[in-house]
Amino acid sequence: MSTNSAATRPADASGTFALGGDVTVRRLGFGAMRLTGPGIWGPPADHDEAIRVLRKAVELGINLIDTADSYGPSISEELIREALYPYPADLVIATKAGLARTGPDVWIPLGRPEYLVQEAELSLRRLGLERIELFQLHRIDPKVPLEDQLGALVGLKEQGKIHHIGLSEVSVEELVEARRITEIVSVQNLYNLANRQSESVLEYAEKEGLGFIPWFPVATGDLARPGGPLDELARARGASPGQLALAWLLRRSPVMLPIPGTSKVSHLEENTTAALIELSEEEFESLARAGAEAAPPA
């Protein structure tokens, strides 16, 4: 990569991953949840800045944008279309359904097949797409048989309305069960330097060649405290703790697809530049040890 390319399209440096073997994305993506209002409810405080963020993400080389019907609700998807339609040929918009919203910070699993089909149809309409490349079950609804929830998505896939199916916040056992029902190409779980409770899911995804999309990827906990291990390395490298946390994720596994989100262009640029940071083996291991010590109990 040329120096000029690295400066203008830093996401290119993150490498690529092929979801399902045929949908290639750059590994550092963008999560569009934070473009909405407080509590992931209502419109953004600064609509024009939200539009600028989405357009800048594409300019920086990002071609994986993760969203959901429940972000806003609906608003995140609507902003994506407003900002980016007609879409670049290589842009992959991954969305989700399976969480109903009744107010700010309220998330209710809802996996009835008819609801999932309805939300997929609405997402297609809001995004202006004929097919969603990656459609994820946002949560497994414990009140509905998994085969019924996934069956709805399989039906949509057979109709050509979605291409690939992913899961979110699942255990290895749930992932194995789901894969007995249909092909699963990705899993999106909480995972970051300071919280690796989904380590076993990541290891399974790596072994099976599934994309692993860590949400809340920039969380650093006490590691970034003044004088802490992340703070010290950040000062030494002239980087922010968040950038190092993202660089650590990208090095951790070739199936890792971090999707840091923000509502500010300046923060987006900072996050995306993390793809240019190459940690040494010593730096990687040092951060891994510090993160393990700071992690909550499993």
mmCIF file of C-alpha atoms in Angstrom:
data_model
loop_
_atom_site.group_PDB
_atom_site.id
_atom_site.type_symbol
_atom_site.label_atom_id
_atom_site.label_comp_id
_atom_site.label_asym_id
_atom_site.label_seq_id
_atom_site.Cartn_x
_atom_site.Cartn_y
_atom_site.Cartn_z
ATOM 1 C CA MET A 1 0.000 0.000 0.000
ATOM 2 C CA SER A 2 1.324 3.444 -0.906
ATOM 3 C CA THR A 3 1.813 6.089 1.774
ATOM 4 C CA ASN A 4 -0.834 8.243 0.126
ATOM 5 C CA SER A 5 -3.325 5.361 0.062
ATOM 6 C CA ALA A 6 -2.667 4.585 3.709
ATOM 7 C CA ALA A 7 -3.329 8.179 4.646
ATOM 8 C CA THR A 8 -6.571 8.492 2.690
ATOM 9 C CA ARG A 9 -7.948 4.930 2.978
ATOM 10 C CA PRO A 10 -6.528 3.465 6.200
ATOM 11 C CA ALA A 11 -9.180 0.736 6.393
ATOM 12 C CA ASP A 12 -7.463 -0.947 3.444
ATOM 13 C CA ALA A 13 -4.599 -1.822 5.801
ATOM 14 C CA SER A 14 -6.897 -3.962 7.945
ATOM 15 C CA GLY A 15 -6.944 -6.730 5.335
ATOM 16 C CA THR A 16 -9.980 -8.568 4.040
ATOM 17 C CA PHE A 17 -12.282 -11.420 4.996
ATOM 18 C CA ALA A 18 -14.756 -13.275 2.797
ATOM 19 C CA LEU A 19 -18.091 -13.820 4.554
ATOM 20 C CA GLY A 20 -19.437 -17.168 3.434
ATOM 21 C CA GLY A 21 -16.485 -17.380 1.066
ATOM 22 C CA ASP A 22 -17.991 -14.939 -1.442
ATOM 23 C CA VAL A 23 -18.703 -11.570 0.210
ATOM 24 C CA THR A 24 -15.361 -9.829 0.714
ATOM 25 C CA VAL A 25 -15.147 -7.030 3.256
ATOM 26 C CA ARG A 26 -12.307 -5.073 4.741
ATOM 27 C CA ARG A 27 -11.822 -6.289 8.290
ATOM 28 C CA LEU A 28 -12.226 -2.932 9.990
ATOM 29 C CA GLY A 29 -15.849 -1.915 9.559
ATOM 30 C CA PHE A 30 -18.257 0.619 11.032
ATOM 31 C CA GLY A 31 -21.072 0.115 13.514
ATOM 32 C CA ALA A 32 -24.000 2.459 12.872
ATOM 33 C CA MET A 33 -25.765 2.093 16.242
ATOM 34 C CA ARG A 34 -24.381 5.309 17.757
ATOM 35 C CA LEU A 35 -25.723 7.457 14.931
ATOM 36 C CA THR A 36 -29.106 7.550 16.699
ATOM 37 C CA GLY A 37 -30.276 9.489 19.756
ATOM 38 C CA PRO A 38 -29.645 8.801 23.470
ATOM 39 C CA GLY A 39 -30.551 5.273 24.510
ATOM 40 C CA ILE A 40 -30.293 4.304 20.804
ATOM 41 C CA TRP A 41 -33.692 5.968 20.458
ATOM 42 C CA GLY A 42 -34.833 8.702 18.128
ATOM 43 C CA PRO A 43 -32.885 10.811 15.655
ATOM 44 C CA PRO A 44 -29.286 11.946 16.126
ATOM 45 C CA ALA A 45 -28.551 15.209 17.897
ATOM 46 C CA ASP A 46 -26.640 16.316 14.789
ATOM 47 C CA HIS A 47 -28.215 14.876 11.656
ATOM 48 C CA ASP A 48 -25.742 16.456 9.248
ATOM 49 C CA GLU A 49 -22.758 15.110 11.197
ATOM 50 C CA ALA A 50 -24.275 11.613 11.102
ATOM 51 C CA ILE A 51 -24.495 11.856 7.313
ATOM 52 C CA ARG A 52 -20.894 13.085 7.145
ATOM 53 C CA VAL A 53 -19.751 10.160 9.305
ATOM 54 C CA LEU A 54 -21.288 7.595 6.970
ATOM 55 C CA ARG A 55 -19.859 9.204 3.854
ATOM 56 C CA LYS A 56 -16.454 9.586 5.452
ATOM 57 C CA ALA A 57 -16.445 5.923 6.484
ATOM 58 C CA VAL A 58 -16.666 4.900 2.838
ATOM 59 C CA GLU A 59 -13.986 7.436 1.864
ATOM 60 C CA LEU A 60 -11.675 5.900 4.481
ATOM 61 C CA GLY A 61 -11.971 2.495 2.810
ATOM 62 C CA ILE A 62 -14.620 0.920 5.048
ATOM 63 C CA ASN A 63 -16.982 -1.326 3.117
ATOM 64 C CA LEU A 64 -18.760 -3.145 5.971
ATOM 65 C CA ILE A 65 -21.443 -1.159 7.777
ATOM 66 C CA ASP A 66 -23.322 -2.929 10.559
ATOM 67 C CA THR A 67 -26.788 -1.756 11.577
ATOM 68 C CA ALA A 68 -30.148 -3.110 12.779
ATOM 69 C CA ASP A 69 -33.856 -2.455 12.483
ATOM 70 C CA SER A 70 -33.875 -1.689 16.219
ATOM 71 C CA TYR A 71 -31.351 1.153 16.099
ATOM 72 C CA GLY A 72 -33.570 4.180 16.431
ATOM 73 C CA PRO A 73 -35.633 2.096 15.700
ATOM 74 C CA SER A 74 -35.379 2.322 11.893
ATOM 75 C CA ILE A 75 -33.386 5.565 11.984
ATOM 76 C CA SER A 76 -29.920 4.076 11.505
ATOM 77 C CA GLU A 77 -30.997 2.276 8.331
ATOM 78 C CA GLU A 78 -32.724 5.403 7.037
ATOM 79 C CA LEU A 79 -29.589 7.481 7.603
ATOM 80 C CA ILE A 80 -27.470 4.938 5.728
ATOM 81 C CA ARG A 81 -29.692 5.176 2.677
ATOM 82 C CA GLU A 82 -29.830 8.965 2.839
ATOM 83 C CA ALA A 83 -26.055 9.234 3.053
ATOM 84 C CA LEU A 84 -24.887 6.529 0.680
ATOM 85 C CA TYR A 85 -27.579 5.529 -1.837
ATOM 86 C CA PRO A 86 -26.891 4.624 -4.615
ATOM 87 C CA TYR A 87 -24.348 2.444 -2.873
ATOM 88 C CA PRO A 88 -20.762 1.759 -3.946
ATOM 89 C CA ALA A 89 -20.563 -1.619 -5.654
ATOM 90 C CA ASP A 90 -18.450 -3.183 -2.907
ATOM 91 C CA LEU A 91 -20.384 -1.824 0.093
ATOM 92 C CA VAL A 92 -21.828 -4.509 2.367
ATOM 93 C CA ILE A 93 -24.633 -3.414 4.690
ATOM 94 C CA ALA A 94 -25.231 -5.976 7.423
ATOM 95 C CA THR A 95 -28.441 -5.575 9.382
ATOM 96 C CA LYS A 96 -30.333 -7.487 12.067
ATOM 97 C CA ALA A 97 -33.770 -8.251 13.468
ATOM 98 C CA GLY A 98 -34.965 -9.969 16.615
ATOM 99 C CA LEU A 99 -35.063 -7.208 19.226
ATOM 100 C CA ALA A 100 -38.201 -5.109 19.698
ATOM 101 C CA ARG A 101 -38.025 -1.594 21.133
ATOM 102 C CA THR A 102 -40.539 0.138 23.411
ATOM 103 C CA GLY A 103 -38.327 2.986 24.616
ATOM 104 C CA PRO A 104 -34.761 4.213 25.175
ATOM 105 C CA ASP A 105 -32.369 1.469 26.285
ATOM 106 C CA VAL A 106 -35.165 -1.136 26.208
ATOM 107 C CA TRP A 107 -34.429 -4.269 24.163
ATOM 108 C CA ILE A 108 -36.907 -7.163 24.052
ATOM 109 C CA PRO A 109 -36.081 -10.439 22.229
ATOM 110 C CA LEU A 110 -38.786 -11.121 19.667
ATOM 111 C CA GLY A 111 -38.143 -14.022 17.321
ATOM 112 C CA ARG A 112 -41.574 -14.966 16.028
ATOM 113 C CA PRO A 113 -41.086 -15.967 12.381
ATOM 114 C CA GLU A 114 -43.678 -13.531 11.052
ATOM 115 C CA TYR A 115 -42.013 -10.674 12.913
ATOM 116 C CA LEU A 116 -38.555 -11.520 11.560
ATOM 117 C CA VAL A 117 -39.906 -11.693 8.007
ATOM 118 C CA GLN A 118 -41.731 -8.381 8.457
ATOM 119 C CA GLU A 119 -38.593 -6.665 9.754
ATOM 120 C CA ALA A 120 -36.452 -8.035 6.939
ATOM 121 C CA GLU A 121 -38.945 -6.687 4.406
ATOM 122 C CA LEU A 122 -38.941 -3.293 6.125
ATOM 123 C CA SER A 123 -35.129 -3.235 6.217
ATOM 124 C CA LEU A 124 -35.007 -3.933 2.490
ATOM 125 C CA ARG A 125 -37.377 -1.031 1.896
ATOM 126 C CA ARG A 126 -35.603 1.402 4.214
ATOM 127 C CA LEU A 127 -32.167 0.566 2.836
ATOM 128 C CA GLY A 128 -33.316 0.513 -0.787
ATOM 129 C CA LEU A 129 -31.882 -2.954 -1.351
ATOM 130 C CA GLU A 130 -33.132 -5.930 -3.315
ATOM 131 C CA ARG A 131 -31.006 -8.276 -1.198
ATOM 132 C CA ILE A 132 -29.348 -7.931 2.199
ATOM 133 C CA GLU A 133 -25.872 -9.493 2.043
ATOM 134 C CA LEU A 134 -25.697 -10.356 5.758
ATOM 135 C CA PHE A 135 -28.861 -10.616 7.844
ATOM 136 C CA GLN A 136 -28.300 -11.412 11.508
ATOM 137 C CA LEU A 137 -30.629 -12.779 14.171
ATOM 138 C CA HIS A 138 -30.094 -10.065 16.775
ATOM 139 C CA ARG A 139 -30.945 -12.358 19.696
ATOM 140 C CA ILE A 140 -32.250 -15.886 20.009
ATOM 141 C CA ASP A 141 -35.732 -15.596 21.509
ATOM 142 C CA PRO A 142 -35.967 -18.253 24.241
ATOM 143 C CA LYS A 143 -39.759 -18.376 23.786
ATOM 144 C CA VAL A 144 -39.557 -19.487 20.152
ATOM 145 C CA PRO A 145 -37.908 -22.693 18.837
ATOM 146 C CA LEU A 146 -34.595 -21.862 17.184
ATOM 147 C CA GLU A 147 -35.535 -23.847 14.102
ATOM 148 C CA ASP A 148 -38.570 -21.595 13.650
ATOM 149 C CA GLN A 149 -36.525 -18.403 13.990
ATOM 150 C CA LEU A 150 -33.852 -19.572 11.583
ATOM 151 C CA GLY A 151 -36.483 -21.140 9.359
ATOM 152 C CA ALA A 152 -37.884 -17.677 8.709
ATOM 153 C CA LEU A 153 -34.454 -16.496 7.609
ATOM 154 C CA VAL A 154 -33.928 -19.578 5.461
ATOM 155 C CA GLY A 155 -37.209 -18.782 3.726
ATOM 156 C CA LEU A 156 -36.009 -15.246 3.023
ATOM 157 C CA LYS A 157 -32.741 -16.633 1.708
ATOM 158 C CA GLU A 158 -34.578 -18.996 -0.632
ATOM 159 C CA GLN A 159 -36.560 -16.022 -1.939
ATOM 160 C CA GLY A 160 -33.326 -14.163 -2.677
ATOM 161 C CA LYS A 161 -34.069 -11.407 -0.154
ATOM 162 C CA ILE A 162 -31.070 -12.160 2.035
ATOM 163 C CA HIS A 163 -27.767 -13.730 1.040
ATOM 164 C CA HIS A 164 -26.048 -14.888 4.228
ATOM 165 C CA ILE A 165 -27.232 -15.479 7.804
ATOM 166 C CA GLY A 166 -25.393 -14.470 10.978
ATOM 167 C CA LEU A 167 -26.065 -14.708 14.718
ATOM 168 C CA SER A 168 -25.521 -12.347 17.628
ATOM 169 C CA GLU A 169 -24.754 -12.994 21.309
ATOM 170 C CA VAL A 170 -24.653 -16.782 21.196
ATOM 171 C CA SER A 171 -22.703 -19.544 22.906
ATOM 172 C CA VAL A 172 -20.684 -22.181 21.102
ATOM 173 C CA GLU A 173 -23.487 -24.661 21.787
ATOM 174 C CA GLU A 174 -26.089 -22.368 20.233
ATOM 175 C CA LEU A 175 -23.845 -21.743 17.254
ATOM 176 C CA VAL A 176 -23.368 -25.470 16.695
ATOM 177 C CA GLU A 177 -27.125 -26.061 16.975
ATOM 178 C CA ALA A 178 -27.854 -23.245 14.508
ATOM 179 C CA ARG A 179 -25.381 -24.638 11.992
ATOM 180 C CA ARG A 180 -27.250 -27.939 12.035
ATOM 181 C CA ILE A 181 -30.274 -26.001 10.780
ATOM 182 C CA THR A 182 -28.661 -23.760 8.165
ATOM 183 C CA GLU A 183 -25.375 -22.213 7.069
ATOM 184 C CA ILE A 184 -24.148 -19.501 9.433
ATOM 185 C CA VAL A 185 -21.337 -17.240 8.191
ATOM 186 C CA SER A 186 -20.765 -14.906 11.144
ATOM 187 C CA VAL A 187 -21.297 -14.329 14.838
ATOM 188 C CA GLN A 188 -21.473 -10.965 16.600
ATOM 189 C CA ASN A 189 -20.689 -11.101 20.327
ATOM 190 C CA LEU A 190 -19.445 -8.674 22.953
ATOM 191 C CA TYR A 191 -15.648 -8.892 22.866
ATOM 192 C CA ASN A 192 -12.803 -6.479 23.489
ATOM 193 C CA LEU A 193 -9.372 -6.287 25.074
ATOM 194 C CA ALA A 194 -10.845 -6.005 28.570
ATOM 195 C CA ASN A 195 -13.787 -8.423 28.151
ATOM 196 C CA ARG A 196 -13.069 -11.768 26.519
ATOM 197 C CA GLN A 197 -15.916 -13.847 27.879
ATOM 198 C CA SER A 198 -16.650 -14.926 24.293
ATOM 199 C CA GLU A 199 -13.137 -16.314 23.776
ATOM 200 C CA SER A 200 -14.486 -19.821 23.176
ATOM 201 C CA VAL A 201 -16.887 -18.503 20.527
ATOM 202 C CA LEU A 202 -14.038 -16.649 18.807
ATOM 203 C CA GLU A 203 -11.892 -19.790 18.841
ATOM 204 C CA TYR A 204 -14.746 -21.810 17.342
ATOM 205 C CA ALA A 205 -15.347 -19.156 14.671
ATOM 206 C CA GLU A 206 -11.653 -19.130 13.806
ATOM 207 C CA LYS A 207 -11.535 -22.912 13.523
ATOM 208 C CA GLU A 208 -14.640 -23.001 11.336
ATOM 209 C CA GLY A 209 -13.837 -19.953 9.200
ATOM 210 C CA LEU A 210 -16.753 -17.856 10.430
ATOM 211 C CA GLY A 211 -16.523 -14.088 10.679
ATOM 212 C CA PHE A 212 -16.375 -12.842 14.280
ATOM 213 C CA ILE A 213 -17.814 -9.337 14.695
ATOM 214 C CA PRO A 214 -16.947 -7.976 18.144
ATOM 215 C CA TRP A 215 -19.367 -5.339 19.333
ATOM 216 C CA PHE A 216 -18.205 -2.726 21.860
ATOM 217 C CA PRO A 217 -14.683 -3.297 20.471
ATOM 218 C CA VAL A 218 -13.000 -0.149 21.790
ATOM 219 C CA ALA A 219 -13.833 -0.690 25.476
ATOM 220 C CA THR A 220 -10.631 -0.619 27.496
ATOM 221 C CA GLY A 221 -11.842 -0.483 31.100
ATOM 222 C CA ASP A 222 -9.186 0.323 33.676
ATOM 223 C CA LEU A 223 -6.431 -0.562 31.213
ATOM 224 C CA ALA A 224 -6.435 3.027 29.930
ATOM 225 C CA ARG A 225 -6.096 4.612 33.370
ATOM 226 C CA PRO A 226 -3.144 7.025 33.712
ATOM 227 C CA GLY A 227 -0.027 4.936 34.189
ATOM 228 C CA GLY A 228 -1.820 1.745 33.199
ATOM 229 C CA PRO A 229 -0.428 -0.655 30.562
ATOM 230 C CA LEU A 230 -2.553 0.679 27.733
ATOM 231 C CA ASP A 231 -1.868 4.290 28.648
ATOM 232 C CA GLU A 232 1.887 3.687 28.761
ATOM 233 C CA LEU A 233 1.981 1.934 25.396
ATOM 234 C CA ALA A 234 -0.274 4.577 23.857
ATOM 235 C CA ARG A 235 2.130 7.290 24.946
ATOM 236 C CA ALA A 236 5.089 5.322 23.607
ATOM 237 C CA ARG A 237 3.399 4.707 20.243
ATOM 238 C CA GLY A 238 1.824 8.151 19.896
ATOM 239 C CA ALA A 239 -1.598 6.531 19.626
ATOM 240 C CA SER A 240 -4.797 6.596 21.641
ATOM 241 C CA PRO A 241 -5.775 3.685 23.925
ATOM 242 C CA GLY A 242 -8.774 3.039 21.673
ATOM 243 C CA GLN A 243 -6.572 2.759 18.607
ATOM 244 C CA LEU A 244 -4.364 0.214 20.346
ATOM 245 C CA ALA A 245 -7.402 -1.756 21.470
ATOM 246 C CA LEU A 246 -8.553 -1.985 17.847
ATOM 247 C CA ALA A 247 -5.060 -2.839 16.602
ATOM 248 C CA TRP A 248 -4.944 -5.629 19.179
ATOM 249 C CA LEU A 249 -8.258 -7.040 17.933
ATOM 250 C CA LEU A 250 -7.138 -6.985 14.313
ATOM 251 C CA ARG A 251 -3.985 -8.878 15.224
ATOM 252 C CA ARG A 252 -5.823 -11.314 17.519
ATOM 253 C CA SER A 253 -7.457 -13.300 14.714
ATOM 254 C CA PRO A 254 -7.808 -13.226 10.921
ATOM 255 C CA VAL A 255 -11.588 -13.735 11.303
ATOM 256 C CA MET A 256 -11.950 -10.669 13.552
ATOM 257 C CA LEU A 257 -14.122 -7.906 12.055
ATOM 258 C CA PRO A 258 -14.267 -4.981 14.507
ATOM 259 C CA ILE A 259 -17.056 -2.440 13.925
ATOM 260 C CA PRO A 260 -16.276 0.588 16.124
ATOM 261 C CA GLY A 261 -19.091 3.120 16.056
ATOM 262 C CA THR A 262 -19.233 6.854 16.604
ATOM 263 C CA SER A 263 -21.307 9.907 15.756
ATOM 264 C CA LYS A 264 -18.295 12.162 15.089
ATOM 265 C CA VAL A 265 -16.076 12.314 11.996
ATOM 266 C CA SER A 266 -12.986 13.060 14.087
ATOM 267 C CA HIS A 267 -13.511 9.925 16.189
ATOM 268 C CA LEU A 268 -14.198 7.874 13.070
ATOM 269 C CA GLU A 269 -10.891 8.990 11.569
ATOM 270 C CA GLU A 270 -9.065 8.123 14.787
ATOM 271 C CA ASN A 271 -10.636 4.670 14.961
ATOM 272 C CA THR A 272 -9.958 3.847 11.318
ATOM 273 C CA THR A 273 -6.307 4.892 11.557
ATOM 274 C CA ALA A 274 -5.892 2.033 14.033
ATOM 275 C CA ALA A 275 -5.623 -0.256 11.000
ATOM 276 C CA LEU A 276 -2.213 1.267 10.300
ATOM 277 C CA ILE A 277 -0.784 0.304 13.706
ATOM 278 C CA GLU A 278 1.309 -2.864 13.661
ATOM 279 C CA LEU A 279 1.858 -4.198 17.154
ATOM 280 C CA SER A 280 5.017 -6.158 17.850
ATOM 281 C CA GLU A 281 4.667 -9.629 19.324
ATOM 282 C CA GLU A 282 5.856 -8.254 22.655
ATOM 283 C CA GLU A 283 3.306 -5.416 22.585
ATOM 284 C CA PHE A 284 0.503 -7.783 21.591
ATOM 285 C CA GLU A 285 1.305 -10.252 24.368
ATOM 286 C CA SER A 286 1.709 -7.489 26.938
ATOM 287 C CA LEU A 287 -1.723 -6.100 26.142
ATOM 288 C CA ALA A 288 -3.222 -9.599 26.100
ATOM 289 C CA ARG A 289 -1.910 -10.298 29.586
ATOM 290 C CA ALA A 290 -3.081 -6.947 30.920
ATOM 291 C CA GLY A 291 -6.504 -7.435 29.381
ATOM 292 C CA ALA A 292 -6.835 -10.911 30.839
ATOM 293 C CA GLU A 293 -5.993 -9.611 34.299
ATOM 294 C CA ALA A 294 -8.559 -6.822 33.978
ATOM 295 C CA ALA A 295 -11.294 -9.020 32.491
ATOM 296 C CA PRO A 296 -14.488 -9.697 34.465
ATOM 297 C CA PRO A 297 -14.826 -13.250 35.825
ATOM 298 C CA ALA A 298 -16.211 -15.770 33.364
#
